[in-house]
Amino acid sequence: MTNAPLSPPPSRFSSARFYSPAASIGLAAPLVAALVIGFLYPVLRLVALSFSGGTLDHYRRIFAEPLHVDVLLSTVLVALVVTVASLLLGFPVAYLMARLSKGLAMAAAACVFIPLWTSVLIRSYAWVVLLQRNGIVNKLLVETGVTEGPLKLIYTQGAVILAMTHVLMPFMILPIYSALRALPADYVRAARNLGAGPLRAFVAVTLPLSLPGVFAGSVMCFVLALGFYITPALVGGPSSMLMATLIGQQTTVLLDWPFAAALSTVLLAITLLFVLLFRKTLSLSKGLNSVY
């Protein structure tokens, strides 16, 4: 009886043996072409348009006029506040969903998904109905005697933050829920058996292991908040202008496309900078957790 030669153990790259380099390139070519045509080419055209005339005049104009700098800082500040508010409100919801049974967790997930499937325009108009001068909130405040007359709730920065938090909170809840759901219950049980209380077990075990979900949700909320257009335009009005509103004004009203391209390029650079900072913070967090 002859002994058959032992085959090497399969590796995760073993499937590459079945395809020649030409076949591999052919399989990847449609995806690369779609990425180049649908993303890379428009971005490069946008950046090239911002340097119209071969000068930096459009960028100098952004930082020379206080209005544009104020709008840029206000956009970043609103995005940060919305991200923090979404985290503070969304983490308890995700934690509760992770601790529920499978059936109740599915029902809670449906409650999160249904608003996500609803159009942003409809949700923004709903906040206009709630917060307007004769809206439900003002009527409730007047009828209960909390205020003598209707308050100015709509067309304020607070209304913009409230509406944007409501729209973006599912993007914070779902990544955190996925991270918490994948966390083995034995870890928390072991911490409790070693003498840790519920708060100590949460701070020492649950919270650090949920940080990948927290960072993923924070990145999505922050990036989406930077480019939000519909909700600030409807709920905030002219008094609450963000970068997306300013860019839309430059393209549709003033028809100043090179300056709008410069504004978009600056916003894109800020977005990439914050994404890199989030990734760096996440890597540091993993390093600190590995020490303990």
PDB file of C-alpha atoms in Angstrom:
ATOM      1  CA  MET A   1       0.000   0.000   0.000  1.00  0.00           C
ATOM      2  CA  THR A   2       1.514   3.251  -1.084  1.00  0.00           C
ATOM      3  CA  ASN A   3       1.279   6.276   1.084  1.00  0.00           C
ATOM      4  CA  ALA A   4      -0.282   9.255  -0.680  1.00  0.00           C
ATOM      5  CA  PRO A   5       1.652  12.488  -0.231  1.00  0.00           C
ATOM      6  CA  LEU A   6       0.151  14.756   2.325  1.00  0.00           C
ATOM      7  CA  SER A   7      -1.295  17.939   0.909  1.00  0.00           C
ATOM      8  CA  PRO A   8      -0.342  21.186   2.617  1.00  0.00           C
ATOM      9  CA  PRO A   9      -2.962  22.700   4.868  1.00  0.00           C
ATOM     10  CA  PRO A  10      -5.242  25.143   3.051  1.00  0.00           C
ATOM     11  CA  SER A  11      -4.563  28.791   3.607  1.00  0.00           C
ATOM     12  CA  ARG A  12      -6.836  31.755   3.180  1.00  0.00           C
ATOM     13  CA  PHE A  13      -4.922  32.673   0.012  1.00  0.00           C
ATOM     14  CA  SER A  14      -5.130  29.170  -1.534  1.00  0.00           C
ATOM     15  CA  SER A  15      -7.966  30.181  -3.849  1.00  0.00           C
ATOM     16  CA  ALA A  16      -5.522  32.450  -5.688  1.00  0.00           C
ATOM     17  CA  ARG A  17      -3.852  29.322  -7.157  1.00  0.00           C
ATOM     18  CA  PHE A  18      -6.884  28.608  -9.321  1.00  0.00           C
ATOM     19  CA  TYR A  19      -6.730  31.949 -11.165  1.00  0.00           C
ATOM     20  CA  SER A  20      -4.035  33.247 -13.423  1.00  0.00           C
ATOM     21  CA  PRO A  21      -2.890  36.867 -13.030  1.00  0.00           C
ATOM     22  CA  ALA A  22      -4.831  37.804 -16.162  1.00  0.00           C
ATOM     23  CA  ALA A  23      -8.020  36.209 -14.791  1.00  0.00           C
ATOM     24  CA  SER A  24      -7.560  37.926 -11.436  1.00  0.00           C
ATOM     25  CA  ILE A  25      -7.160  41.279 -13.171  1.00  0.00           C
ATOM     26  CA  GLY A  26     -10.221  40.585 -15.293  1.00  0.00           C
ATOM     27  CA  LEU A  27     -12.324  39.776 -12.205  1.00  0.00           C
ATOM     28  CA  ALA A  28     -11.191  42.895 -10.365  1.00  0.00           C
ATOM     29  CA  ALA A  29     -11.405  45.227 -13.362  1.00  0.00           C
ATOM     30  CA  PRO A  30     -15.196  45.926 -13.188  1.00  0.00           C
ATOM     31  CA  LEU A  31     -15.004  46.868  -9.510  1.00  0.00           C
ATOM     32  CA  VAL A  32     -11.933  49.066 -10.059  1.00  0.00           C
ATOM     33  CA  ALA A  33     -13.583  50.718 -13.062  1.00  0.00           C
ATOM     34  CA  ALA A  34     -16.763  51.418 -11.114  1.00  0.00           C
ATOM     35  CA  LEU A  35     -14.700  52.904  -8.268  1.00  0.00           C
ATOM     36  CA  VAL A  36     -12.687  55.099 -10.617  1.00  0.00           C
ATOM     37  CA  ILE A  37     -15.670  56.292 -12.663  1.00  0.00           C
ATOM     38  CA  GLY A  38     -18.119  56.678  -9.812  1.00  0.00           C
ATOM     39  CA  PHE A  39     -15.840  58.087  -7.103  1.00  0.00           C
ATOM     40  CA  LEU A  40     -12.247  58.890  -7.987  1.00  0.00           C
ATOM     41  CA  TYR A  41     -12.885  60.768 -11.241  1.00  0.00           C
ATOM     42  CA  PRO A  42     -15.615  63.082  -9.829  1.00  0.00           C
ATOM     43  CA  VAL A  43     -13.474  63.879  -6.782  1.00  0.00           C
ATOM     44  CA  LEU A  44     -10.456  64.696  -8.935  1.00  0.00           C
ATOM     45  CA  ARG A  45     -12.604  66.877 -11.203  1.00  0.00           C
ATOM     46  CA  LEU A  46     -13.948  68.649  -8.130  1.00  0.00           C
ATOM     47  CA  VAL A  47     -10.463  69.331  -6.778  1.00  0.00           C
ATOM     48  CA  ALA A  48      -9.243  70.479 -10.216  1.00  0.00           C
ATOM     49  CA  LEU A  49     -12.213  72.838 -10.512  1.00  0.00           C
ATOM     50  CA  SER A  50     -11.323  74.423  -7.173  1.00  0.00           C
ATOM     51  CA  PHE A  51      -7.961  75.455  -8.666  1.00  0.00           C
ATOM     52  CA  SER A  52      -9.657  77.168 -11.626  1.00  0.00           C
ATOM     53  CA  GLY A  53      -7.306  79.716 -13.134  1.00  0.00           C
ATOM     54  CA  GLY A  54      -4.259  77.990 -11.633  1.00  0.00           C
ATOM     55  CA  THR A  55      -4.394  80.030  -8.432  1.00  0.00           C
ATOM     56  CA  LEU A  56      -5.443  79.611  -4.806  1.00  0.00           C
ATOM     57  CA  ASP A  57      -7.811  82.575  -4.912  1.00  0.00           C
ATOM     58  CA  HIS A  58     -10.881  80.519  -4.058  1.00  0.00           C
ATOM     59  CA  TYR A  59      -9.186  79.028  -0.981  1.00  0.00           C
ATOM     60  CA  ARG A  60      -7.936  82.436   0.106  1.00  0.00           C
ATOM     61  CA  ARG A  61     -11.484  83.728  -0.213  1.00  0.00           C
ATOM     62  CA  ILE A  62     -12.746  81.016   2.157  1.00  0.00           C
ATOM     63  CA  PHE A  63     -10.414  82.027   4.971  1.00  0.00           C
ATOM     64  CA  ALA A  64     -10.422  85.757   4.181  1.00  0.00           C
ATOM     65  CA  GLU A  65     -14.163  86.223   4.784  1.00  0.00           C
ATOM     66  CA  PRO A  66     -15.276  85.694   8.407  1.00  0.00           C
ATOM     67  CA  LEU A  67     -18.669  84.359   7.305  1.00  0.00           C
ATOM     68  CA  HIS A  68     -17.160  81.347   5.580  1.00  0.00           C
ATOM     69  CA  VAL A  69     -14.880  80.559   8.519  1.00  0.00           C
ATOM     70  CA  ASP A  70     -17.830  80.864  10.932  1.00  0.00           C
ATOM     71  CA  VAL A  71     -19.914  78.505   8.796  1.00  0.00           C
ATOM     72  CA  LEU A  72     -17.036  76.011   8.650  1.00  0.00           C
ATOM     73  CA  LEU A  73     -16.480  76.096  12.427  1.00  0.00           C
ATOM     74  CA  SER A  74     -20.227  75.922  13.068  1.00  0.00           C
ATOM     75  CA  THR A  75     -20.494  72.850  10.825  1.00  0.00           C
ATOM     76  CA  VAL A  76     -17.704  71.031  12.667  1.00  0.00           C
ATOM     77  CA  LEU A  77     -19.147  72.023  16.058  1.00  0.00           C
ATOM     78  CA  VAL A  78     -22.668  70.875  15.142  1.00  0.00           C
ATOM     79  CA  ALA A  79     -21.289  67.579  13.801  1.00  0.00           C
ATOM     80  CA  LEU A  80     -19.377  66.991  17.042  1.00  0.00           C
ATOM     81  CA  VAL A  81     -22.392  67.832  19.227  1.00  0.00           C
ATOM     82  CA  VAL A  82     -24.668  65.581  17.152  1.00  0.00           C
ATOM     83  CA  THR A  83     -22.139  62.735  17.365  1.00  0.00           C
ATOM     84  CA  VAL A  84     -21.822  63.048  21.152  1.00  0.00           C
ATOM     85  CA  ALA A  85     -25.598  63.328  21.589  1.00  0.00           C
ATOM     86  CA  SER A  86     -26.155  60.282  19.373  1.00  0.00           C
ATOM     87  CA  LEU A  87     -23.611  58.337  21.429  1.00  0.00           C
ATOM     88  CA  LEU A  88     -25.115  59.309  24.787  1.00  0.00           C
ATOM     89  CA  LEU A  89     -28.645  58.482  23.634  1.00  0.00           C
ATOM     90  CA  GLY A  90     -27.824  55.522  21.412  1.00  0.00           C
ATOM     91  CA  PHE A  91     -25.486  53.541  23.678  1.00  0.00           C
ATOM     92  CA  PRO A  92     -28.168  52.737  26.300  1.00  0.00           C
ATOM     93  CA  VAL A  93     -30.544  51.661  23.523  1.00  0.00           C
ATOM     94  CA  ALA A  94     -27.906  49.391  21.958  1.00  0.00           C
ATOM     95  CA  TYR A  95     -26.981  47.995  25.395  1.00  0.00           C
ATOM     96  CA  LEU A  96     -30.614  47.206  26.148  1.00  0.00           C
ATOM     97  CA  MET A  97     -31.086  45.580  22.730  1.00  0.00           C
ATOM     98  CA  ALA A  98     -28.019  43.391  23.315  1.00  0.00           C
ATOM     99  CA  ARG A  99     -29.359  42.169  26.659  1.00  0.00           C
ATOM    100  CA  LEU A 100     -32.846  41.333  25.394  1.00  0.00           C
ATOM    101  CA  SER A 101     -33.929  37.913  24.228  1.00  0.00           C
ATOM    102  CA  LYS A 102     -33.810  37.168  20.528  1.00  0.00           C
ATOM    103  CA  GLY A 103     -37.481  37.936  19.895  1.00  0.00           C
ATOM    104  CA  LEU A 104     -37.511  41.181  21.850  1.00  0.00           C
ATOM    105  CA  ALA A 105     -34.193  42.188  20.274  1.00  0.00           C
ATOM    106  CA  MET A 106     -35.723  41.726  16.815  1.00  0.00           C
ATOM    107  CA  ALA A 107     -38.677  43.914  17.797  1.00  0.00           C
ATOM    108  CA  ALA A 108     -36.337  46.594  19.173  1.00  0.00           C
ATOM    109  CA  ALA A 109     -34.220  46.400  16.020  1.00  0.00           C
ATOM    110  CA  ALA A 110     -37.362  46.917  13.938  1.00  0.00           C
ATOM    111  CA  CYS A 111     -38.095  50.079  15.938  1.00  0.00           C
ATOM    112  CA  VAL A 112     -34.613  51.305  15.017  1.00  0.00           C
ATOM    113  CA  PHE A 113     -34.812  50.278  11.363  1.00  0.00           C
ATOM    114  CA  ILE A 114     -38.266  51.707  10.609  1.00  0.00           C
ATOM    115  CA  PRO A 115     -37.172  55.360  11.101  1.00  0.00           C
ATOM    116  CA  LEU A 116     -34.028  54.561   9.132  1.00  0.00           C
ATOM    117  CA  TRP A 117     -36.145  53.402   6.195  1.00  0.00           C
ATOM    118  CA  THR A 118     -38.257  56.565   6.339  1.00  0.00           C
ATOM    119  CA  SER A 119     -37.176  59.424   4.084  1.00  0.00           C
ATOM    120  CA  VAL A 120     -35.012  62.105   5.708  1.00  0.00           C
ATOM    121  CA  LEU A 121     -37.299  64.705   4.139  1.00  0.00           C
ATOM    122  CA  ILE A 122     -40.344  63.262   5.897  1.00  0.00           C
ATOM    123  CA  ARG A 123     -38.574  63.080   9.250  1.00  0.00           C
ATOM    124  CA  SER A 124     -37.360  66.665   8.892  1.00  0.00           C
ATOM    125  CA  TYR A 125     -40.858  67.897   8.062  1.00  0.00           C
ATOM    126  CA  ALA A 126     -42.131  66.006  11.118  1.00  0.00           C
ATOM    127  CA  TRP A 127     -39.827  68.089  13.311  1.00  0.00           C
ATOM    128  CA  VAL A 128     -41.089  71.249  11.616  1.00  0.00           C
ATOM    129  CA  VAL A 129     -44.648  70.233  12.548  1.00  0.00           C
ATOM    130  CA  LEU A 130     -43.615  69.462  16.120  1.00  0.00           C
ATOM    131  CA  LEU A 131     -41.527  72.578  16.770  1.00  0.00           C
ATOM    132  CA  GLN A 132     -43.308  75.323  14.832  1.00  0.00           C
ATOM    133  CA  ARG A 133     -44.980  78.222  16.640  1.00  0.00           C
ATOM    134  CA  ASN A 134     -48.398  76.544  16.643  1.00  0.00           C
ATOM    135  CA  GLY A 135     -46.960  73.036  16.761  1.00  0.00           C
ATOM    136  CA  ILE A 136     -47.599  70.204  19.149  1.00  0.00           C
ATOM    137  CA  VAL A 137     -44.735  71.032  21.526  1.00  0.00           C
ATOM    138  CA  ASN A 138     -45.673  74.698  21.915  1.00  0.00           C
ATOM    139  CA  LYS A 139     -49.347  73.856  22.398  1.00  0.00           C
ATOM    140  CA  LEU A 140     -48.424  71.350  25.093  1.00  0.00           C
ATOM    141  CA  LEU A 141     -46.198  73.872  26.872  1.00  0.00           C
ATOM    142  CA  VAL A 142     -48.890  76.562  26.822  1.00  0.00           C
ATOM    143  CA  GLU A 143     -51.746  74.252  27.859  1.00  0.00           C
ATOM    144  CA  THR A 144     -49.786  72.844  30.800  1.00  0.00           C
ATOM    145  CA  GLY A 145     -48.816  76.323  31.968  1.00  0.00           C
ATOM    146  CA  VAL A 146     -45.083  75.855  31.527  1.00  0.00           C
ATOM    147  CA  THR A 147     -44.916  78.956  29.318  1.00  0.00           C
ATOM    148  CA  GLU A 148     -47.270  81.879  28.830  1.00  0.00           C
ATOM    149  CA  GLY A 149     -46.846  81.921  25.066  1.00  0.00           C
ATOM    150  CA  PRO A 150     -45.278  79.880  22.277  1.00  0.00           C
ATOM    151  CA  LEU A 151     -41.497  79.674  22.238  1.00  0.00           C
ATOM    152  CA  LYS A 152     -39.228  79.986  19.229  1.00  0.00           C
ATOM    153  CA  LEU A 153     -38.227  76.352  18.828  1.00  0.00           C
ATOM    154  CA  ILE A 154     -37.988  76.103  15.060  1.00  0.00           C
ATOM    155  CA  TYR A 155     -35.268  77.756  12.935  1.00  0.00           C
ATOM    156  CA  THR A 156     -32.688  77.579  15.733  1.00  0.00           C
ATOM    157  CA  GLN A 157     -29.384  75.774  16.141  1.00  0.00           C
ATOM    158  CA  GLY A 158     -30.886  73.636  18.891  1.00  0.00           C
ATOM    159  CA  ALA A 159     -33.636  72.452  16.557  1.00  0.00           C
ATOM    160  CA  VAL A 160     -31.039  71.509  13.958  1.00  0.00           C
ATOM    161  CA  ILE A 161     -29.033  69.492  16.501  1.00  0.00           C
ATOM    162  CA  LEU A 162     -32.183  67.782  17.811  1.00  0.00           C
ATOM    163  CA  ALA A 163     -33.450  66.813  14.347  1.00  0.00           C
ATOM    164  CA  MET A 164     -30.022  65.676  13.103  1.00  0.00           C
ATOM    165  CA  THR A 165     -29.519  63.559  16.236  1.00  0.00           C
ATOM    166  CA  HIS A 166     -32.866  61.875  15.651  1.00  0.00           C
ATOM    167  CA  VAL A 167     -31.995  61.147  12.017  1.00  0.00           C
ATOM    168  CA  LEU A 168     -28.450  59.874  12.665  1.00  0.00           C
ATOM    169  CA  MET A 169     -28.950  57.940  15.899  1.00  0.00           C
ATOM    170  CA  PRO A 170     -29.641  54.594  14.115  1.00  0.00           C
ATOM    171  CA  PHE A 171     -26.177  54.836  12.557  1.00  0.00           C
ATOM    172  CA  MET A 172     -24.785  54.947  16.107  1.00  0.00           C
ATOM    173  CA  ILE A 173     -27.034  52.272  17.608  1.00  0.00           C
ATOM    174  CA  LEU A 174     -26.463  49.507  15.060  1.00  0.00           C
ATOM    175  CA  PRO A 175     -22.605  49.296  15.211  1.00  0.00           C
ATOM    176  CA  ILE A 176     -22.640  49.445  19.013  1.00  0.00           C
ATOM    177  CA  TYR A 177     -25.345  46.783  19.131  1.00  0.00           C
ATOM    178  CA  SER A 178     -23.282  44.524  16.859  1.00  0.00           C
ATOM    179  CA  ALA A 179     -20.220  44.923  19.097  1.00  0.00           C
ATOM    180  CA  LEU A 180     -22.188  44.290  22.294  1.00  0.00           C
ATOM    181  CA  ARG A 181     -24.056  41.338  20.797  1.00  0.00           C
ATOM    182  CA  ALA A 182     -20.755  39.672  19.894  1.00  0.00           C
ATOM    183  CA  LEU A 183     -19.424  40.135  23.446  1.00  0.00           C
ATOM    184  CA  PRO A 184     -19.532  36.769  25.295  1.00  0.00           C
ATOM    185  CA  ALA A 185     -21.590  36.914  28.474  1.00  0.00           C
ATOM    186  CA  ASP A 186     -18.898  34.857  30.230  1.00  0.00           C
ATOM    187  CA  TYR A 187     -16.607  37.895  30.367  1.00  0.00           C
ATOM    188  CA  VAL A 188     -19.017  39.950  32.450  1.00  0.00           C
ATOM    189  CA  ARG A 189     -19.930  36.885  34.519  1.00  0.00           C
ATOM    190  CA  ALA A 190     -16.260  36.248  35.262  1.00  0.00           C
ATOM    191  CA  ALA A 191     -15.765  39.858  36.343  1.00  0.00           C
ATOM    192  CA  ARG A 192     -18.777  39.589  38.664  1.00  0.00           C
ATOM    193  CA  ASN A 193     -17.435  36.328  40.140  1.00  0.00           C
ATOM    194  CA  LEU A 194     -14.122  38.047  40.856  1.00  0.00           C
ATOM    195  CA  GLY A 195     -15.911  40.634  42.990  1.00  0.00           C
ATOM    196  CA  ALA A 196     -16.655  43.435  40.554  1.00  0.00           C
ATOM    197  CA  GLY A 197     -19.990  45.173  40.909  1.00  0.00           C
ATOM    198  CA  PRO A 198     -22.283  45.881  37.949  1.00  0.00           C
ATOM    199  CA  LEU A 199     -20.784  49.329  37.330  1.00  0.00           C
ATOM    200  CA  ARG A 200     -17.209  48.091  37.683  1.00  0.00           C
ATOM    201  CA  ALA A 201     -17.860  45.174  35.325  1.00  0.00           C
ATOM    202  CA  PHE A 202     -19.392  47.539  32.776  1.00  0.00           C
ATOM    203  CA  VAL A 203     -16.507  50.034  32.930  1.00  0.00           C
ATOM    204  CA  ALA A 204     -13.739  47.418  32.974  1.00  0.00           C
ATOM    205  CA  VAL A 205     -15.170  44.845  30.553  1.00  0.00           C
ATOM    206  CA  THR A 206     -18.211  45.887  28.527  1.00  0.00           C
ATOM    207  CA  LEU A 207     -17.233  49.451  27.662  1.00  0.00           C
ATOM    208  CA  PRO A 208     -13.669  48.752  26.429  1.00  0.00           C
ATOM    209  CA  LEU A 209     -14.808  45.799  24.309  1.00  0.00           C
ATOM    210  CA  SER A 210     -17.595  47.885  22.770  1.00  0.00           C
ATOM    211  CA  LEU A 211     -15.211  50.639  21.631  1.00  0.00           C
ATOM    212  CA  PRO A 212     -14.891  49.341  18.029  1.00  0.00           C
ATOM    213  CA  GLY A 213     -18.655  49.758  17.646  1.00  0.00           C
ATOM    214  CA  VAL A 214     -18.535  53.148  19.348  1.00  0.00           C
ATOM    215  CA  PHE A 215     -15.817  54.393  17.007  1.00  0.00           C
ATOM    216  CA  ALA A 216     -17.555  53.003  13.919  1.00  0.00           C
ATOM    217  CA  GLY A 217     -20.833  54.671  14.866  1.00  0.00           C
ATOM    218  CA  SER A 218     -19.067  57.917  15.758  1.00  0.00           C
ATOM    219  CA  VAL A 219     -17.265  58.047  12.413  1.00  0.00           C
ATOM    220  CA  MET A 220     -20.480  57.429  10.467  1.00  0.00           C
ATOM    221  CA  CYS A 221     -22.475  59.995  12.459  1.00  0.00           C
ATOM    222  CA  PHE A 222     -19.764  62.637  12.234  1.00  0.00           C
ATOM    223  CA  VAL A 223     -19.123  62.192   8.518  1.00  0.00           C
ATOM    224  CA  LEU A 224     -22.833  62.218   7.685  1.00  0.00           C
ATOM    225  CA  ALA A 225     -23.432  65.235   9.931  1.00  0.00           C
ATOM    226  CA  LEU A 226     -20.712  67.221   8.155  1.00  0.00           C
ATOM    227  CA  GLY A 227     -22.512  66.866   4.827  1.00  0.00           C
ATOM    228  CA  PHE A 228     -26.116  67.171   6.005  1.00  0.00           C
ATOM    229  CA  TYR A 229     -28.218  69.420   3.783  1.00  0.00           C
ATOM    230  CA  ILE A 230     -31.971  68.746   3.997  1.00  0.00           C
ATOM    231  CA  THR A 231     -32.485  68.831   7.762  1.00  0.00           C
ATOM    232  CA  PRO A 232     -30.522  72.053   8.479  1.00  0.00           C
ATOM    233  CA  ALA A 233     -32.216  73.762   5.526  1.00  0.00           C
ATOM    234  CA  LEU A 234     -35.734  72.840   6.689  1.00  0.00           C
ATOM    235  CA  VAL A 235     -35.385  72.978  10.469  1.00  0.00           C
ATOM    236  CA  GLY A 236     -32.670  75.612  10.826  1.00  0.00           C
ATOM    237  CA  GLY A 237     -33.692  78.039   8.111  1.00  0.00           C
ATOM    238  CA  PRO A 238     -31.457  80.836   6.829  1.00  0.00           C
ATOM    239  CA  SER A 239     -30.197  81.659  10.330  1.00  0.00           C
ATOM    240  CA  SER A 240     -28.529  78.237  10.710  1.00  0.00           C
ATOM    241  CA  MET A 241     -26.285  77.827   7.690  1.00  0.00           C
ATOM    242  CA  LEU A 242     -23.917  74.871   7.496  1.00  0.00           C
ATOM    243  CA  MET A 243     -21.313  74.017   4.872  1.00  0.00           C
ATOM    244  CA  ALA A 244     -23.660  71.884   2.781  1.00  0.00           C
ATOM    245  CA  THR A 245     -26.194  74.719   2.696  1.00  0.00           C
ATOM    246  CA  LEU A 246     -23.485  77.213   1.734  1.00  0.00           C
ATOM    247  CA  ILE A 247     -22.214  74.935  -1.045  1.00  0.00           C
ATOM    248  CA  GLY A 248     -25.758  74.486  -2.352  1.00  0.00           C
ATOM    249  CA  GLN A 249     -26.251  78.249  -2.332  1.00  0.00           C
ATOM    250  CA  GLN A 250     -23.058  78.774  -4.325  1.00  0.00           C
ATOM    251  CA  THR A 251     -24.024  76.196  -6.953  1.00  0.00           C
ATOM    252  CA  THR A 252     -27.760  76.828  -7.405  1.00  0.00           C
ATOM    253  CA  VAL A 253     -28.162  80.535  -6.611  1.00  0.00           C
ATOM    254  CA  LEU A 254     -24.849  82.267  -7.295  1.00  0.00           C
ATOM    255  CA  LEU A 255     -23.604  79.715  -9.869  1.00  0.00           C
ATOM    256  CA  ASP A 256     -20.052  80.065  -8.537  1.00  0.00           C
ATOM    257  CA  TRP A 257     -18.937  76.521  -9.200  1.00  0.00           C
ATOM    258  CA  PRO A 258     -15.161  76.988  -8.627  1.00  0.00           C
ATOM    259  CA  PHE A 259     -15.752  78.508  -5.199  1.00  0.00           C
ATOM    260  CA  ALA A 260     -18.263  75.755  -4.356  1.00  0.00           C
ATOM    261  CA  ALA A 261     -15.632  73.206  -5.405  1.00  0.00           C
ATOM    262  CA  ALA A 262     -13.107  74.852  -3.068  1.00  0.00           C
ATOM    263  CA  LEU A 263     -15.614  74.701  -0.191  1.00  0.00           C
ATOM    264  CA  SER A 264     -16.301  71.040  -0.972  1.00  0.00           C
ATOM    265  CA  THR A 265     -12.586  70.243  -1.089  1.00  0.00           C
ATOM    266  CA  VAL A 266     -12.019  71.859   2.316  1.00  0.00           C
ATOM    267  CA  LEU A 267     -14.959  69.923   3.756  1.00  0.00           C
ATOM    268  CA  LEU A 268     -13.590  66.704   2.232  1.00  0.00           C
ATOM    269  CA  ALA A 269     -10.148  67.379   3.738  1.00  0.00           C
ATOM    270  CA  ILE A 270     -11.681  67.969   7.192  1.00  0.00           C
ATOM    271  CA  THR A 271     -13.676  64.750   6.871  1.00  0.00           C
ATOM    272  CA  LEU A 272     -10.580  62.718   5.965  1.00  0.00           C
ATOM    273  CA  LEU A 273      -8.631  64.337   8.815  1.00  0.00           C
ATOM    274  CA  PHE A 274     -11.235  63.386  11.406  1.00  0.00           C
ATOM    275  CA  VAL A 275     -11.532  59.846  10.022  1.00  0.00           C
ATOM    276  CA  LEU A 276      -7.762  59.434  10.404  1.00  0.00           C
ATOM    277  CA  LEU A 277      -7.961  60.796  13.954  1.00  0.00           C
ATOM    278  CA  PHE A 278     -10.740  58.336  14.773  1.00  0.00           C
ATOM    279  CA  ARG A 279      -8.673  55.465  13.392  1.00  0.00           C
ATOM    280  CA  LYS A 280      -5.626  56.592  15.365  1.00  0.00           C
ATOM    281  CA  THR A 281      -7.681  56.829  18.538  1.00  0.00           C
ATOM    282  CA  LEU A 282      -9.079  53.351  17.957  1.00  0.00           C
ATOM    283  CA  SER A 283      -5.586  51.907  17.465  1.00  0.00           C
ATOM    284  CA  LEU A 284      -4.403  53.572  20.683  1.00  0.00           C
ATOM    285  CA  SER A 285      -7.457  52.202  22.482  1.00  0.00           C
ATOM    286  CA  LYS A 286      -6.616  48.657  21.335  1.00  0.00           C
ATOM    287  CA  GLY A 287      -3.061  49.126  22.504  1.00  0.00           C
ATOM    288  CA  LEU A 288      -4.125  50.301  25.936  1.00  0.00           C
ATOM    289  CA  ASN A 289      -6.580  47.432  26.280  1.00  0.00           C
ATOM    290  CA  SER A 290      -3.895  44.912  25.385  1.00  0.00           C
ATOM    291  CA  VAL A 291      -1.773  46.135  28.303  1.00  0.00           C
ATOM    292  CA  TYR A 292      -4.422  45.097  30.792  1.00  0.00           C
TER     293      TYR A 292
END
